[in-house]
Coordinates of C-alpha atoms and ligand atoms in Angstrom, one line a residue:
X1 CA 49.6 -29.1 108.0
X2 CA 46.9 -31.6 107.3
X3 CA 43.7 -30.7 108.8
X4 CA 42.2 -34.1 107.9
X5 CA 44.3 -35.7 110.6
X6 CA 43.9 -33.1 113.2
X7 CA 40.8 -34.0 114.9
X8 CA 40.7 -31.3 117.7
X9 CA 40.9 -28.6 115.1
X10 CA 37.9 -26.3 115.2
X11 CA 38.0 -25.9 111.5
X12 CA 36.7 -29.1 110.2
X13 CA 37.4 -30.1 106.5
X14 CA 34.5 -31.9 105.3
X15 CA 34.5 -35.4 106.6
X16 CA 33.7 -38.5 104.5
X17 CA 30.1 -38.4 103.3
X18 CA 28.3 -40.9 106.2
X19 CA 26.3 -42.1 104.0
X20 CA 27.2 -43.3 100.0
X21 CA 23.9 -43.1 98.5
X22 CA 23.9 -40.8 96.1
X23 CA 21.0 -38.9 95.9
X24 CA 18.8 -40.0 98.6
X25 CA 16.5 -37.1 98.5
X26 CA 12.5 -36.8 99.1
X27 CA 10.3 -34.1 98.8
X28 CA 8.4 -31.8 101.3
X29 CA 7.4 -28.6 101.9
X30 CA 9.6 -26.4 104.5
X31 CA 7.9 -24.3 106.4
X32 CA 10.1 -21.0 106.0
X33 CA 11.7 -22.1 102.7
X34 CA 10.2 -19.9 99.7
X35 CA 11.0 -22.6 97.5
X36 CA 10.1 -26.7 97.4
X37 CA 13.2 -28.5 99.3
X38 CA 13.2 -31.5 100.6
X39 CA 15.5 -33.3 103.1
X40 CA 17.3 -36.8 103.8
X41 CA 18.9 -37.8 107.3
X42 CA 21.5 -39.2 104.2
X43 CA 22.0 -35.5 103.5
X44 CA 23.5 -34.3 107.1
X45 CA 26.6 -34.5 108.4
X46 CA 27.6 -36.2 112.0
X47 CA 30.8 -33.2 112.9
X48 CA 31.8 -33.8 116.2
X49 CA 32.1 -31.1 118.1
X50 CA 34.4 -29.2 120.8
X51 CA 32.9 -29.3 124.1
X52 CA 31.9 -25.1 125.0
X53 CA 34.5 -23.4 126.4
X54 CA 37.6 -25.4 125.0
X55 CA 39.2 -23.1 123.3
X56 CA 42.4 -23.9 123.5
X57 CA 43.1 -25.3 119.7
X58 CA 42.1 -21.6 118.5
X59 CA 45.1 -20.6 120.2
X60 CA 47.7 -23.5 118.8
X61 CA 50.4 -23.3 116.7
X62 CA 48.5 -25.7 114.7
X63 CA 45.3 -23.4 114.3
X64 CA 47.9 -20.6 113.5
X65 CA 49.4 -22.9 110.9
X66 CA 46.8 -23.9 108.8
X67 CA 45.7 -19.9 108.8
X68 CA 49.2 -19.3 107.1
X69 CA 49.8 -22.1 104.9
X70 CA 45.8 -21.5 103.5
X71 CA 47.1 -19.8 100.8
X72 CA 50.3 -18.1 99.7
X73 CA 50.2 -14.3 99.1
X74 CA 49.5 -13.6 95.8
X75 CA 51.6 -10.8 95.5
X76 CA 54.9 -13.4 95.7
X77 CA 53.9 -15.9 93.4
X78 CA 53.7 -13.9 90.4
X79 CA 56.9 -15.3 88.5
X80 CA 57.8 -16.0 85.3
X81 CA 59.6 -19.2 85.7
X82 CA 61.1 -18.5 82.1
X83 CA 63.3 -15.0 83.5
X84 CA 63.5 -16.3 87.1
X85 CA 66.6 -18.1 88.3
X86 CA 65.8 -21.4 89.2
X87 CA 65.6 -21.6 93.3
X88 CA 64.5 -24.0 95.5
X89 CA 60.6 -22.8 95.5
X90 CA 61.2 -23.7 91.9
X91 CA 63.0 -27.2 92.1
X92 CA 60.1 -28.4 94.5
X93 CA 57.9 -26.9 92.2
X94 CA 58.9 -29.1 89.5
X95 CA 59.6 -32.2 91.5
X96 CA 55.9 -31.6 92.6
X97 CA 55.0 -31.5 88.9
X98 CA 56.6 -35.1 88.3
X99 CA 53.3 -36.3 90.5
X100 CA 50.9 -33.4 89.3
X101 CA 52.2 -32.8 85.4
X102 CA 51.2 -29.8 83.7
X103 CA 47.9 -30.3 81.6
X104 CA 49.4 -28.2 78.9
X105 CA 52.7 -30.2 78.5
X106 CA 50.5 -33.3 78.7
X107 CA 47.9 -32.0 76.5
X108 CA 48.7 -34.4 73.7
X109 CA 47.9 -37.5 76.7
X110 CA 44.7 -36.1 77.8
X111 CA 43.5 -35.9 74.1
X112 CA 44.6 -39.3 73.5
X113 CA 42.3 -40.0 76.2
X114 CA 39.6 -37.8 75.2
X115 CA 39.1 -39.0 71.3
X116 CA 35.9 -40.2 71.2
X117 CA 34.3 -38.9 74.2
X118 CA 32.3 -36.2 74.9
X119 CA 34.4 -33.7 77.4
X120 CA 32.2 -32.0 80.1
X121 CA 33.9 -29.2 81.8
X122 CA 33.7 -27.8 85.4
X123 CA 35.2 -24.9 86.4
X124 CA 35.9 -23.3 90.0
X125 CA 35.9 -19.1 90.0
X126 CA 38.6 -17.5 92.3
X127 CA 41.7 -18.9 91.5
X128 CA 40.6 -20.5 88.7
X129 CA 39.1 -17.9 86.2
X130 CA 40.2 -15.0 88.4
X131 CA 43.3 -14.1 90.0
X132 CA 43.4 -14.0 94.0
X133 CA 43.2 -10.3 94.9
X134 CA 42.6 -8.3 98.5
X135 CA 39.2 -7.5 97.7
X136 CA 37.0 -10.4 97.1
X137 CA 34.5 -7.5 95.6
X138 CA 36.6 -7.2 93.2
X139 CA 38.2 -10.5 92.1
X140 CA 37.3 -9.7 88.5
X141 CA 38.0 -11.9 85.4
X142 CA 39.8 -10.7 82.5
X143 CA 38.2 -10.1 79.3
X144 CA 40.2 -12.4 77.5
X145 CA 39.2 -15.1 80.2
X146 CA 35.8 -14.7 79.5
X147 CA 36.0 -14.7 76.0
X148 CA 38.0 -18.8 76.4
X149 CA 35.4 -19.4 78.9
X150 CA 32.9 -18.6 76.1
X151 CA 34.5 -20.0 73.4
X152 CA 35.0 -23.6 75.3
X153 CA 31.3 -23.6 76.4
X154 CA 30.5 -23.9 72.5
X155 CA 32.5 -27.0 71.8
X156 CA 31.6 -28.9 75.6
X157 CA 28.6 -28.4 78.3
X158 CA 30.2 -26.1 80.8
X159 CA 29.8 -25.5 84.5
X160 CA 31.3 -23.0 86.8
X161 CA 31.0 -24.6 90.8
X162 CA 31.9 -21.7 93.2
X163 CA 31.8 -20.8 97.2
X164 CA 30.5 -17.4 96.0
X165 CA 26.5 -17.2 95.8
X166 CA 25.2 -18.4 92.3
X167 CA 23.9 -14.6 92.0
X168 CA 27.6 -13.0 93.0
X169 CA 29.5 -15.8 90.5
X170 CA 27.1 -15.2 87.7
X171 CA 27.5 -11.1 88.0
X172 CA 31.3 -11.8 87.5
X173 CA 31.1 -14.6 84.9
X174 CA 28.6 -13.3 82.6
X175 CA 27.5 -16.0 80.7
X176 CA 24.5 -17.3 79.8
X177 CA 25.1 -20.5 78.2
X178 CA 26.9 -21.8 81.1
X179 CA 25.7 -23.8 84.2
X180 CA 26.2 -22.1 87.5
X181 CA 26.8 -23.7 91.1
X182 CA 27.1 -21.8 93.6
X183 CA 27.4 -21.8 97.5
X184 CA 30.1 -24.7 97.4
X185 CA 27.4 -26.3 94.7
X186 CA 24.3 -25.7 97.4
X187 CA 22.7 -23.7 95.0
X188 CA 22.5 -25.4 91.4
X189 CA 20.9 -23.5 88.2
X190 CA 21.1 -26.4 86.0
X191 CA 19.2 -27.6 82.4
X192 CA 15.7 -28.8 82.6
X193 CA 16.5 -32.7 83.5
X194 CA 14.7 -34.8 80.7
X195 CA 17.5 -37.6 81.6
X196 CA 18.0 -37.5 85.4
X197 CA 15.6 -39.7 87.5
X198 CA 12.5 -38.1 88.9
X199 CA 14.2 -35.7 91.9
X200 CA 11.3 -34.0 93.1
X201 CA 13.1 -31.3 95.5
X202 CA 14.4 -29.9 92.3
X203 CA 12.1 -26.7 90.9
X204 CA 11.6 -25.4 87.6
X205 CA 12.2 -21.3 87.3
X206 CA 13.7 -19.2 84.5
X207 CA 17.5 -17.6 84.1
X208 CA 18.2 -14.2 83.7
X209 CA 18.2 -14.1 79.8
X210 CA 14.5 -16.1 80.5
X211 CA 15.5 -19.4 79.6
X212 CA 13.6 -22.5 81.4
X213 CA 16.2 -24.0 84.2
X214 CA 16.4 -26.5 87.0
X215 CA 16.7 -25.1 90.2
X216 CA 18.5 -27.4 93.2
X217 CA 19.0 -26.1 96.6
X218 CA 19.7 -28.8 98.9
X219 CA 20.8 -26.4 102.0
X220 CA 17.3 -23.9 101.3
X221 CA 16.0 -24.7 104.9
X222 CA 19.2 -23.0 105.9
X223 CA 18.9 -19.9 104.1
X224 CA 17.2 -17.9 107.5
X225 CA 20.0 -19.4 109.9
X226 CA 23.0 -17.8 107.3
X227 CA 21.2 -14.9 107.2
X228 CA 21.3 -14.7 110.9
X229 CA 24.8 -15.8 111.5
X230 CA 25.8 -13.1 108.4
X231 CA 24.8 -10.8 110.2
X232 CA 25.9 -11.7 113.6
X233 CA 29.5 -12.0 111.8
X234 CA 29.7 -8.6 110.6
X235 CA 28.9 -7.6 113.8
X236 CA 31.4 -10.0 116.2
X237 CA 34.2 -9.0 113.6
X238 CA 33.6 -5.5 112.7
X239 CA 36.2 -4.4 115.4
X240 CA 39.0 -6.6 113.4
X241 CA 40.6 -4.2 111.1
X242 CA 40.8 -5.6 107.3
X243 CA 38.2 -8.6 108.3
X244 CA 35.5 -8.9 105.7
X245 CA 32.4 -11.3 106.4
X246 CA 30.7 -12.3 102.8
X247 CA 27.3 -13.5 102.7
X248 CA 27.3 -16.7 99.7
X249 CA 23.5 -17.7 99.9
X250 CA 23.9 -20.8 102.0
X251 CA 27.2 -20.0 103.5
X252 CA 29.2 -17.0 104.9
X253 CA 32.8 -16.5 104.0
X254 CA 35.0 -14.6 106.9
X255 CA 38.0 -13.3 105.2
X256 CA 41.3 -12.3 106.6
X257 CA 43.3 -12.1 104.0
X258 CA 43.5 -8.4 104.9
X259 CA 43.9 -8.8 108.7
X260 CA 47.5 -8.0 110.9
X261 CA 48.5 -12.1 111.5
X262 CA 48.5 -10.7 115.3
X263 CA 44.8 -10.4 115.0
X264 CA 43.9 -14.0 113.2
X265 CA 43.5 -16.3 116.8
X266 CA 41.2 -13.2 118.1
X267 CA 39.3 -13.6 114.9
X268 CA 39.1 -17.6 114.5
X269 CA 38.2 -17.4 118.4
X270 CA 35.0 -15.3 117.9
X271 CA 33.9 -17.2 115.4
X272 CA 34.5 -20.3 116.8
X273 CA 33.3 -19.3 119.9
X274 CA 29.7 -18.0 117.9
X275 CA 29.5 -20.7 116.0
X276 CA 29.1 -23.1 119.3
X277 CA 25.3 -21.8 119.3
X278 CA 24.8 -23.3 116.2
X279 CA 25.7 -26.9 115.9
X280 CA 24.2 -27.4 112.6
X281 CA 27.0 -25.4 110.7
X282 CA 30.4 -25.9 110.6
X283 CA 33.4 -24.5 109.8
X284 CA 36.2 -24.9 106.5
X285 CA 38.9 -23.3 105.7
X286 CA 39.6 -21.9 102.5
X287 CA 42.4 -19.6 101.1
X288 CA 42.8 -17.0 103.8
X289 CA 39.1 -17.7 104.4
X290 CA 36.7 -19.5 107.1
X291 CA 34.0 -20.6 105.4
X292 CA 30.8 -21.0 107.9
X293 CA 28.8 -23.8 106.1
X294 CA 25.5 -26.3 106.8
X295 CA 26.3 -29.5 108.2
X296 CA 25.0 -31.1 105.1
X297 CA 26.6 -34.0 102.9
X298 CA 26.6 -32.1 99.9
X299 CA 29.5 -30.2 98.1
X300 CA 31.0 -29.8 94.9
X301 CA 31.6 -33.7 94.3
X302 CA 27.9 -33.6 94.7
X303 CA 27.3 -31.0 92.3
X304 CA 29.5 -32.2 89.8
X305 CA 27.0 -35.7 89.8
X306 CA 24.6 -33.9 90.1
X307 CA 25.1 -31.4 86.9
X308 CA 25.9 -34.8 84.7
X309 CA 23.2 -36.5 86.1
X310 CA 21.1 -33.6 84.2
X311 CA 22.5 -33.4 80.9
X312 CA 22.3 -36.9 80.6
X313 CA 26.5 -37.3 81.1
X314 CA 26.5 -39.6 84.3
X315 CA 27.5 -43.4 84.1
X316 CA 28.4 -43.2 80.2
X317 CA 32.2 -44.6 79.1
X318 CA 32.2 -42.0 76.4
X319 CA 32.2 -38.9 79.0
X320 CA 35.2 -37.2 80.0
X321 CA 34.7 -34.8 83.2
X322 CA 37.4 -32.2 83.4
X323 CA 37.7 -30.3 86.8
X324 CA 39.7 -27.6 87.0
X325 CA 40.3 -25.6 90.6
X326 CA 42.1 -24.1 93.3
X327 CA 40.7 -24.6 96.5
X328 CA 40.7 -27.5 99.5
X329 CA 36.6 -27.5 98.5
X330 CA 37.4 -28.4 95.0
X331 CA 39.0 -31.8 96.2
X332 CA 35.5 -32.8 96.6
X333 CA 34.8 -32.9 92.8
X334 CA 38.7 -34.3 92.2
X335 CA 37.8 -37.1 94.1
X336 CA 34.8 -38.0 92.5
X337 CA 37.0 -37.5 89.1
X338 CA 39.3 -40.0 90.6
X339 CA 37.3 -42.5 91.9
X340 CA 36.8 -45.2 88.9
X341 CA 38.9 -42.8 86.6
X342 CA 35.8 -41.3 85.9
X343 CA 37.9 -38.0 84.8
X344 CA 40.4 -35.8 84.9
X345 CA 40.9 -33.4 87.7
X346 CA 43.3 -30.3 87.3
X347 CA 44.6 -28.5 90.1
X348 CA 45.6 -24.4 90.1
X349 CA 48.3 -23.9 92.2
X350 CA 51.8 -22.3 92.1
X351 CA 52.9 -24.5 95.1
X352 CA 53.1 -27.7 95.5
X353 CA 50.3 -29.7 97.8
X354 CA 49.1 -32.8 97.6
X355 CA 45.5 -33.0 96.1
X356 CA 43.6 -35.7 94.7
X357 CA 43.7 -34.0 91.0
X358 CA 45.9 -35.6 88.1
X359 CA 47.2 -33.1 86.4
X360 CA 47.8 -29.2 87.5
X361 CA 48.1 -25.5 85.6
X362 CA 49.9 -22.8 87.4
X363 CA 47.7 -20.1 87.6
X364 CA 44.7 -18.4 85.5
X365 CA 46.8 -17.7 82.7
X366 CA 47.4 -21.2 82.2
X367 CA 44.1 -22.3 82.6
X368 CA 43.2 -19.6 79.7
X369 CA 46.1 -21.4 77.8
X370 CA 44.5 -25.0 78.5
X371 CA 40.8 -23.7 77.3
X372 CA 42.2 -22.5 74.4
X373 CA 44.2 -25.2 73.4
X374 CA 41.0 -27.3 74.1
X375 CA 38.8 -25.4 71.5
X376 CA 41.5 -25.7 68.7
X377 CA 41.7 -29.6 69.4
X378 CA 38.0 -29.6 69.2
X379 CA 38.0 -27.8 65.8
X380 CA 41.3 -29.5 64.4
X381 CA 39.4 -33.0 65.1
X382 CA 36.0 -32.3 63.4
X383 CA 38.0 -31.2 60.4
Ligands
LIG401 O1 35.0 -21.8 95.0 P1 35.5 -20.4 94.6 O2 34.9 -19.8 93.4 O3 37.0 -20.5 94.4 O4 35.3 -19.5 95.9 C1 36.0 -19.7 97.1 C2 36.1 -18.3 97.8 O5 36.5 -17.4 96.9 C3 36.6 -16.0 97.3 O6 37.6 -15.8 98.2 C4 38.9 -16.0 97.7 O7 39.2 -15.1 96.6 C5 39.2 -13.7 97.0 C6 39.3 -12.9 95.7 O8 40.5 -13.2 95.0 C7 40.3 -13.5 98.0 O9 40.3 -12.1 98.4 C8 40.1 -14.4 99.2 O10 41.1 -14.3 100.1 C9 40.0 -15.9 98.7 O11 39.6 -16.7 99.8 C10 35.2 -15.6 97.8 O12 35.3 -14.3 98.2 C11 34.8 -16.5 98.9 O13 33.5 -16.2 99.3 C12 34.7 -17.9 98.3 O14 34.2 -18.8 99.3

């Protein structure tokens, strides 16, 4: 089902940005924000709203819907299409793939593409890096991922742009030479900006290893309302068997990946329902997860400018953004990609659905296979 066209839905996909500038951001000091944020009207979102006590599109087959098709169970996609008979998951599969080819089989094309540039790699987390598993506490990467992950960051400026908190993706990712965006790229840890115009809401702190770094948080003024709403969540839900509420830093993920499919309209309901006494957040859906989010016209599009903005990548003919994700937020950044053919966007997914990247990978494995492949066309062409 396509939320976008479903206007009555209480989950809202994100709407398109109201206003096109940029980065329309000044300065000031918030009163309960511990760090210096500042605030355009540019920056929020007009999401129209349900009227209270209209709760009957919880309770459609439509709701109900988009809960199932959010994202396949991982346990029944794990095939090797080389032992499996071909069936028809598999023919649409690879009818899909005439309109989103593989970015290994066309490896050769985006290298063709990519002589003489510099590439600039984003990467989302779950999905992406990690395989989808019940426990999002435990949505580990492997040790061979991390090792392509680090190996790729030494040829191209990498970024990983996750829903988790920056804190959560970093503890799984490990890396210190990369870029990290997290809260649906609400929460940047980015170079000092030598290139990028004068942005005063951004801050200057220090990584974990102690390196000087560019802090943006566009959503801070938020951070007391999550906090709140966290912890309302965990209380509204605890009576939901398998429902897990995760708090991301500027947004709250409610899980229910875990949860008896009798139970989902009861659980969309109270959140729905809660979520009418705060009309400044809204609510996305994500793979098995509703993600409870600022009404704020950022996202990871807007990270993904922002990030080459600060190394100096942004509005250059001889940069090549590579997106590679999973998730309905990551079609943000794939349409930036897309729009003036600025890049390439890859999509992770071992179904098909429409999207807005070019090319697609299967799952993590083949995303480990494409980083790879991308460090020994690196070293092959310096040689
Ligand atoms: O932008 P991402 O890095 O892809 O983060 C999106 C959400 O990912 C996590 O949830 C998803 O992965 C879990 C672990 O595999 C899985 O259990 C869950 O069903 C998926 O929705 C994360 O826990 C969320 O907070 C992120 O928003």
């Amino acid at each position: 089902m396509d939320l976008k066209s479903n206007h009555s839905s209480p989950v809202l996909t994100d709407p398109a940005p109201l206003n096109k500038s940029r980065f329309g951001i000044h300065s000031s000091v918030l009163p309960y924000s511990t760090t210096v944020a500042a605030f355009s009207p540019a920056l929020f979102l007009t999401i129209p709203r349900k009227k209270p006590g209209l709760l009957d599109d919880v309770r459609s087959s439509s709701w109900l819907d988009a809960m199932k098709s959010s994202s396949p169970t991982h346990k029944k996609i794990i095939k090797d299409p080389s032992t499996e008979p071909a069936n028809d998951n598999e023919f649409s599969y690879r009818s899909w793939m005439l309109k989103y080819p593989s970015a290994l089989t066309s490896f050769e094309q985006i290298t063709n593409y990519a002589k003489g540039k510099r590439i600039a790699l984003f990467l989302d987390y779950d999905g992406t890096l990690s395989p989808i598993v019940d426990n999002p506490d435990r949505a580990f990467m492997s040790h061979a991922m991390r090792a392509a992950v680090r190996n790729v960051a030494k040829y191209f400026p990498t970024a990983i742009i996750s829903g988790r908190s920056r804190d959560k993706v970093y503890e799984f990712v490990g890396l210190a030479e990369l870029y990290y965006a997290g809260s649906h790229g609400m929460d940047i840890m980015g170079p000092v900006r030598p290139f990028a115009k004068s942005r005063t809401n951004c801050i200057s702190s220090t990584d974990k290893p102690g390196k000087e770094v560019n802090l943006f948080q566009p959503a801070s003024e938020f951070l007391p309302m999550i906090d709140e709403v966290f912890r309302s969540l965990v209380e509204i839900t605890k009576e939901i068997k398998g429902a897990q509420v995760e708090n991301n830093k500027f947004c709250v993920s409610v899980h229910y990946r875990n949860v008896d499919e009798k139970s989902w309209t009861a659980l969309a309901q109270s959140v729905h329902e809660f979520l009418k006494n705060y009309p400044r957040l809204r609510l996305t859906h994500g793979r098995k997860v509703l993600e409870v989010r600022p009404v704020l016209n950022w996202d990871k599009g807007k990270a993904v400018e922002f990030v080459l903005e600060s190394l100096g990548l942004s509005n250059c003919d001889d940069v090549l953004p590579i997106y590679i994700g999973d998730d309905r937020t990551d079609e943000d950044a794939f349409k930036v990609l897309r729009g003036g053919n600025r890049g390439y966007g890859i999509l992770v997914s071992s179904m098909p659905k429409e999207s807005n990247a070019f090319y697609s990978l299967r799952d993590p494995s083949e995303v480990m296979d494409f980083l790879k492949s991308l460090v020994t066309w690196k070293k092959s062409s310096a040689l």
